mmCIF file with all atom_site columns, C-alpha atoms in Angstrom:
data_model
loop_
_atom_site.group_PDB
_atom_site.id
_atom_site.type_symbol
_atom_site.label_atom_id
_atom_site.label_alt_id
_atom_site.label_comp_id
_atom_site.label_asym_id
_atom_site.label_entity_id
_atom_site.label_seq_id
_atom_site.pdbx_PDB_ins_code
_atom_site.Cartn_x
_atom_site.Cartn_y
_atom_site.Cartn_z
_atom_site.occupancy
_atom_site.B_iso_or_equiv
_atom_site.pdbx_formal_charge
_atom_site.auth_seq_id
_atom_site.auth_comp_id
_atom_site.auth_asym_id
_atom_site.auth_atom_id
_atom_site.pdbx_PDB_model_num
ATOM 1   C CA . MET E 1 1   ? 0.169   0.502   0.231   1.00 0.00 ? 11  MET E CA 1
ATOM 2   C CA . GLY E 1 2   ? 1.253   3.292   -1.369  1.00 0.00 ? 12  GLY E CA 1
ATOM 3   C CA . ALA E 1 3   ? 4.496   1.572   -2.775  1.00 0.00 ? 13  ALA E CA 1
ATOM 4   C CA . GLY E 1 4   ? 5.934   5.183   -3.275  1.00 0.00 ? 14  GLY E CA 1
ATOM 5   C CA . ALA E 1 5   ? 8.873   5.172   -5.644  1.00 0.00 ? 15  ALA E CA 1
ATOM 6   C CA . GLY E 1 6   ? 9.315   1.336   -4.853  1.00 0.00 ? 16  GLY E CA 1
ATOM 7   C CA . CYS E 1 7   ? 11.420  0.836   -2.465  1.00 0.00 ? 17  CYS E CA 1
ATOM 8   C CA . PRO E 1 8   ? 11.712  -2.064  -0.865  1.00 0.00 ? 18  PRO E CA 1
ATOM 9   C CA . VAL E 1 9   ? 9.173   -3.535  -3.661  1.00 0.00 ? 19  VAL E CA 1
ATOM 10  C CA . PHE E 1 10  ? 11.894  -3.695  -6.576  1.00 0.00 ? 20  PHE E CA 1
ATOM 11  C CA . PRO E 1 11  ? 14.709  -4.926  -3.941  1.00 0.00 ? 21  PRO E CA 1
ATOM 12  C CA . LEU E 1 12  ? 12.316  -7.961  -2.996  1.00 0.00 ? 22  LEU E CA 1
ATOM 13  C CA . ALA E 1 13  ? 10.678  -8.664  -6.352  1.00 0.00 ? 23  ALA E CA 1
ATOM 14  C CA . ILE E 1 14  ? 14.574  -9.104  -7.376  1.00 0.00 ? 24  ILE E CA 1
ATOM 15  C CA . ALA E 1 15  ? 15.777  -10.935 -4.531  1.00 0.00 ? 25  ALA E CA 1
ATOM 16  C CA . MET E 1 16  ? 12.244  -13.329 -4.878  1.00 0.00 ? 26  MET E CA 1
ATOM 17  C CA . PRO E 1 17  ? 11.726  -13.755 -8.330  1.00 0.00 ? 27  PRO E CA 1
ATOM 18  C CA . ASN E 1 18  ? 9.191   -16.871 -8.063  1.00 0.00 ? 28  ASN E CA 1
ATOM 19  C CA . VAL E 1 19  ? 7.188   -14.279 -5.935  1.00 0.00 ? 29  VAL E CA 1
ATOM 20  C CA . GLN E 1 20  ? 4.122   -12.055 -7.387  1.00 0.00 ? 30  GLN E CA 1
ATOM 21  C CA . PHE E 1 21  ? 4.845   -8.453  -6.068  1.00 0.00 ? 31  PHE E CA 1
ATOM 22  C CA . TYR E 1 22  ? 1.970   -6.073  -6.169  1.00 0.00 ? 32  TYR E CA 1
ATOM 23  C CA . ALA E 1 23  ? 3.509   -2.137  -5.637  1.00 0.00 ? 33  ALA E CA 1
ATOM 24  C CA . VAL E 1 24  ? 0.149   -0.164  -5.150  1.00 0.00 ? 34  VAL E CA 1
ATOM 25  C CA . GLU E 1 25  ? 0.545   3.321   -5.362  1.00 0.00 ? 35  GLU E CA 1
ATOM 26  C CA . PRO E 1 26  ? -2.324  6.521   -6.540  1.00 0.00 ? 36  PRO E CA 1
ATOM 27  C CA . ARG E 1 27  ? 0.298   9.039   -7.785  1.00 0.00 ? 37  ARG E CA 1
ATOM 28  C CA . HIS E 1 28  ? 0.613   9.116   -11.280 1.00 0.00 ? 38  HIS E CA 1
ATOM 29  C CA . MET E 1 29  ? 4.235   10.395  -11.513 1.00 0.00 ? 39  MET E CA 1
ATOM 30  C CA . ARG E 1 30  ? 5.487   7.894   -9.165  1.00 0.00 ? 40  ARG E CA 1
ATOM 31  C CA . VAL E 1 31  ? 3.265   4.795   -11.159 1.00 0.00 ? 41  VAL E CA 1
ATOM 32  C CA . ASN E 1 32  ? 4.959   6.025   -14.299 1.00 0.00 ? 42  ASN E CA 1
ATOM 33  C CA . PHE E 1 33  ? 8.465   5.889   -12.522 1.00 0.00 ? 43  PHE E CA 1
ATOM 34  C CA . MET E 1 34  ? 7.937   2.363   -11.015 1.00 0.00 ? 44  MET E CA 1
ATOM 35  C CA . GLN E 1 35  ? 6.482   1.335   -14.428 1.00 0.00 ? 45  GLN E CA 1
ATOM 36  C CA . MET E 1 36  ? 9.717   1.941   -16.170 1.00 0.00 ? 46  MET E CA 1
ATOM 37  C CA . VAL E 1 37  ? 12.480  0.791   -13.783 1.00 0.00 ? 47  VAL E CA 1
ATOM 38  C CA . LYS E 1 38  ? 10.096  -2.805  -13.749 1.00 0.00 ? 48  LYS E CA 1
ATOM 39  C CA . GLU E 1 39  ? 10.038  -2.751  -17.500 1.00 0.00 ? 49  GLU E CA 1
ATOM 40  C CA . LYS E 1 40  ? 14.294  -1.944  -17.002 1.00 0.00 ? 50  LYS E CA 1
ATOM 41  C CA . LEU E 1 41  ? 14.688  -4.652  -14.503 1.00 0.00 ? 51  LEU E CA 1
ATOM 42  C CA . HIS E 1 42  ? 12.655  -7.286  -16.358 1.00 0.00 ? 52  HIS E CA 1
ATOM 43  C CA . LEU E 1 43  ? 10.789  -7.829  -13.104 1.00 0.00 ? 53  LEU E CA 1
ATOM 44  C CA . ASP E 1 44  ? 8.088   -9.843  -14.106 1.00 0.00 ? 54  ASP E CA 1
ATOM 45  C CA . ASN E 1 45  ? 7.010   -11.140 -11.295 1.00 0.00 ? 55  ASN E CA 1
ATOM 46  C CA . LEU E 1 46  ? 5.979   -7.211  -9.931  1.00 0.00 ? 56  LEU E CA 1
ATOM 47  C CA . THR E 1 47  ? 2.735   -5.290  -11.189 1.00 0.00 ? 57  THR E CA 1
ATOM 48  C CA . VAL E 1 48  ? 2.289   -1.942  -10.914 1.00 0.00 ? 58  VAL E CA 1
ATOM 49  C CA . VAL E 1 49  ? -1.390  -0.647  -9.971  1.00 0.00 ? 59  VAL E CA 1
ATOM 50  C CA . GLY E 1 50  ? -1.128  2.851   -10.721 1.00 0.00 ? 60  GLY E CA 1
ATOM 51  C CA . LYS E 1 51  ? -5.019  3.394   -7.962  1.00 0.00 ? 61  LYS E CA 1
ATOM 52  C CA . ARG E 1 52  ? -5.161  3.368   -4.011  1.00 0.00 ? 62  ARG E CA 1
ATOM 53  C CA . PHE E 1 53  ? -5.245  0.329   -2.034  1.00 0.00 ? 63  PHE E CA 1
ATOM 54  C CA . GLU E 1 54  ? -8.802  -0.120  -1.451  1.00 0.00 ? 64  GLU E CA 1
ATOM 55  C CA . THR E 1 55  ? -9.907  0.334   -4.936  1.00 0.00 ? 65  THR E CA 1
ATOM 56  C CA . SER E 1 56  ? -7.356  -1.962  -6.719  1.00 0.00 ? 66  SER E CA 1
ATOM 57  C CA . GLY E 1 57  ? -9.024  -5.031  -6.182  1.00 0.00 ? 67  GLY E CA 1
ATOM 58  C CA . LEU E 1 58  ? -6.387  -6.957  -4.660  1.00 0.00 ? 68  LEU E CA 1
ATOM 59  C CA . THR E 1 59  ? -7.717  -9.956  -2.659  1.00 0.00 ? 69  THR E CA 1
ATOM 60  C CA . ASP E 1 60  ? -6.279  -12.716 -0.570  1.00 0.00 ? 70  ASP E CA 1
ATOM 61  C CA . LEU E 1 61  ? -2.599  -11.505 -0.272  1.00 0.00 ? 71  LEU E CA 1
ATOM 62  C CA . ASP E 1 62  ? -0.641  -13.594 1.981   1.00 0.00 ? 72  ASP E CA 1
ATOM 63  C CA . PHE E 1 63  ? 1.691   -10.393 3.164   1.00 0.00 ? 73  PHE E CA 1
ATOM 64  C CA . ILE E 1 64  ? 0.598   -6.161  2.831   1.00 0.00 ? 74  ILE E CA 1
ATOM 65  C CA . SER E 1 65  ? 3.060   -3.566  3.733   1.00 0.00 ? 75  SER E CA 1
ATOM 66  C CA . CYS E 1 66  ? 3.071   0.019   4.188   1.00 0.00 ? 76  CYS E CA 1
ATOM 67  C CA . ARG E 1 67  ? 5.596   2.444   5.451   1.00 0.00 ? 77  ARG E CA 1
ATOM 68  C CA . ALA E 1 68  ? 4.258   5.754   7.100   1.00 0.00 ? 78  ALA E CA 1
ATOM 69  C CA . LEU E 1 69  ? 0.337   6.207   5.378   1.00 0.00 ? 79  LEU E CA 1
ATOM 70  C CA . SER E 1 70  ? -1.154  7.342   8.861   1.00 0.00 ? 80  SER E CA 1
ATOM 71  C CA . THR E 1 71  ? -1.764  5.028   12.079  1.00 0.00 ? 81  THR E CA 1
ATOM 72  C CA . PHE E 1 72  ? -1.492  1.769   13.217  1.00 0.00 ? 82  PHE E CA 1
ATOM 73  C CA . GLU E 1 73  ? -5.216  0.995   13.376  1.00 0.00 ? 83  GLU E CA 1
ATOM 74  C CA . ASN E 1 74  ? -6.143  2.918   9.812   1.00 0.00 ? 84  ASN E CA 1
ATOM 75  C CA . ASP E 1 75  ? -3.655  1.200   7.758   1.00 0.00 ? 85  ASP E CA 1
ATOM 76  C CA . TRP E 1 76  ? -4.411  -2.282  9.502   1.00 0.00 ? 86  TRP E CA 1
ATOM 77  C CA . GLU E 1 77  ? -8.126  -1.276  8.769   1.00 0.00 ? 87  GLU E CA 1
ATOM 78  C CA . ARG E 1 78  ? -7.144  -0.592  4.973   1.00 0.00 ? 88  ARG E CA 1
ATOM 79  C CA . ALA E 1 79  ? -5.271  -3.860  4.513   1.00 0.00 ? 89  ALA E CA 1
ATOM 80  C CA . GLN E 1 80  ? -7.616  -6.092  6.163   1.00 0.00 ? 90  GLN E CA 1
ATOM 81  C CA . ALA E 1 81  ? -9.869  -6.401  3.521   1.00 0.00 ? 91  ALA E CA 1
ATOM 82  C CA . GLY E 1 82  ? -7.040  -7.691  1.082   1.00 0.00 ? 92  GLY E CA 1
ATOM 83  C CA . LEU E 1 83  ? -5.403  -10.289 3.370   1.00 0.00 ? 93  LEU E CA 1
ATOM 84  C CA . LYS E 1 84  ? -6.178  -13.642 3.058   1.00 0.00 ? 94  LYS E CA 1
ATOM 85  C CA . ARG E 1 85  ? -7.084  -15.899 6.612   1.00 0.00 ? 95  ARG E CA 1
ATOM 86  C CA . GLY E 1 86  ? -3.769  -16.256 7.687   1.00 0.00 ? 96  GLY E CA 1
ATOM 87  C CA . GLY E 1 87  ? -2.261  -13.218 5.638   1.00 0.00 ? 97  GLY E CA 1
ATOM 88  C CA . THR E 1 88  ? 0.366   -11.004 7.525   1.00 0.00 ? 98  THR E CA 1
ATOM 89  C CA . PHE E 1 89  ? 0.114   -6.597  8.011   1.00 0.00 ? 99  PHE E CA 1
ATOM 90  C CA . VAL E 1 90  ? 3.835   -5.533  8.120   1.00 0.00 ? 100 VAL E CA 1
ATOM 91  C CA . THR E 1 91  ? 4.153   -1.750  8.274   1.00 0.00 ? 101 THR E CA 1
ATOM 92  C CA . LEU E 1 92  ? 7.293   0.043   9.895   1.00 0.00 ? 102 LEU E CA 1
ATOM 93  C CA . LYS E 1 93  ? 6.298   3.366   12.533  1.00 0.00 ? 103 LYS E CA 1
ATOM 94  C CA . SER E 1 94  ? 7.960   5.263   15.114  1.00 0.00 ? 104 SER E CA 1
ATOM 95  C CA . PHE E 1 95  ? 7.674   3.195   18.244  1.00 0.00 ? 105 PHE E CA 1
ATOM 96  C CA . ASN E 1 96  ? 6.059   6.289   19.713  1.00 0.00 ? 106 ASN E CA 1
ATOM 97  C CA . ASN E 1 97  ? 3.210   5.837   17.642  1.00 0.00 ? 107 ASN E CA 1
ATOM 98  C CA . ILE E 1 98  ? 2.795   2.843   18.547  1.00 0.00 ? 108 ILE E CA 1
ATOM 99  C CA . ALA E 1 99  ? 3.249   1.835   22.285  1.00 0.00 ? 109 ALA E CA 1
ATOM 100 C CA . HIS E 1 100 ? -0.228  1.460   23.277  1.00 0.00 ? 110 HIS E CA 1
ATOM 101 C CA . LEU E 1 101 ? -0.421  -1.792  21.221  1.00 0.00 ? 111 LEU E CA 1
ATOM 102 C CA . GLU E 1 102 ? 2.292   -2.695  23.281  1.00 0.00 ? 112 GLU E CA 1
ATOM 103 C CA . ASN E 1 103 ? -0.292  -4.950  25.722  1.00 0.00 ? 113 ASN E CA 1
ATOM 104 C CA . ASP E 1 104 ? -2.381  -6.309  22.171  1.00 0.00 ? 114 ASP E CA 1
ATOM 105 C CA . PRO E 1 105 ? -1.829  -10.090 22.131  1.00 0.00 ? 115 PRO E CA 1
ATOM 106 C CA . LYS E 1 106 ? -2.809  -9.437  18.245  1.00 0.00 ? 116 LYS E CA 1
ATOM 107 C CA . VAL E 1 107 ? 0.210   -7.329  17.738  1.00 0.00 ? 117 VAL E CA 1
ATOM 108 C CA . HIS E 1 108 ? 3.798   -7.826  18.114  1.00 0.00 ? 118 HIS E CA 1
ATOM 109 C CA . ILE E 1 109 ? 6.275   -5.156  17.931  1.00 0.00 ? 119 ILE E CA 1
ATOM 110 C CA . GLN E 1 110 ? 10.159  -5.372  16.857  1.00 0.00 ? 120 GLN E CA 1
ATOM 111 C CA . LYS E 1 111 ? 11.543  -2.616  17.955  1.00 0.00 ? 121 LYS E CA 1
ATOM 112 C CA . TYR E 1 112 ? 15.265  -0.908  16.709  1.00 0.00 ? 122 TYR E CA 1
ATOM 113 C CA . GLU E 1 113 ? 17.178  1.678   16.296  1.00 0.00 ? 123 GLU E CA 1
ATOM 114 C CA . LEU E 1 114 ? 18.778  3.548   13.536  1.00 0.00 ? 124 LEU E CA 1
ATOM 115 C CA . PRO E 1 115 ? 22.850  4.929   13.835  1.00 0.00 ? 125 PRO E CA 1
ATOM 116 C CA . GLU E 1 116 ? 22.504  8.521   14.914  1.00 0.00 ? 126 GLU E CA 1
ATOM 117 C CA . GLU E 1 117 ? 19.095  8.660   15.280  1.00 0.00 ? 127 GLU E CA 1
ATOM 118 C CA . GLU E 1 118 ? 17.796  9.073   18.998  1.00 0.00 ? 128 GLU E CA 1
ATOM 119 C CA . GLN E 1 119 ? 14.321  8.152   18.199  1.00 0.00 ? 129 GLN E CA 1
ATOM 120 C CA . VAL E 1 120 ? 12.565  4.212   18.609  1.00 0.00 ? 130 VAL E CA 1
ATOM 121 C CA . TYR E 1 121 ? 11.175  2.919   15.805  1.00 0.00 ? 131 TYR E CA 1
ATOM 122 C CA . ALA E 1 122 ? 9.037   -0.389  15.078  1.00 0.00 ? 132 ALA E CA 1
ATOM 123 C CA . LEU E 1 123 ? 8.860   -3.580  12.968  1.00 0.00 ? 133 LEU E CA 1
ATOM 124 C CA . VAL E 1 124 ? 4.635   -4.288  13.460  1.00 0.00 ? 134 VAL E CA 1
ATOM 125 C CA . THR E 1 125 ? 3.062   -6.671  12.323  1.00 0.00 ? 135 THR E CA 1
ATOM 126 C CA . ARG E 1 126 ? -0.380  -8.101  12.526  1.00 0.00 ? 136 ARG E CA 1
ATOM 127 C CA . GLY E 1 127 ? -1.818  -11.905 11.198  1.00 0.00 ? 137 GLY E CA 1
ATOM 128 C CA . ASN E 1 128 ? -5.889  -11.619 9.368   1.00 0.00 ? 138 ASN E CA 1
ATOM 129 C CA . ASN E 1 129 ? -6.755  -14.752 11.676  1.00 0.00 ? 139 ASN E CA 1
ATOM 130 C CA . GLU E 1 130 ? -10.312 -14.058 11.060  1.00 0.00 ? 140 GLU E CA 1
#
């Protein structure tokens, strides 16, 4: 969701050529850029979708990821409809923005720090077991 200019979908598609990826991005200039890169790199396992995720028609996905779209709750709500049962939602957030989820048994949080930064970040996942 919100593939931006294609990071991390390009490295993932290169590293895992047997996995189908979808880069969903509504901004026309970024879609054009990703389409050009996809063609130059011959990434047949990548489909660039020039829409918002909610209107993309994508369903039954194993994984959905996003970076800085909205709150975890809003991003989860958007992603949930596209995940298959047993699928996983993955996102990166500032730990301060998701600290309230630390005791939620449905949410898994892995904190991390970047060199020369004081802020703590989190890799946050939630499975679609419903």
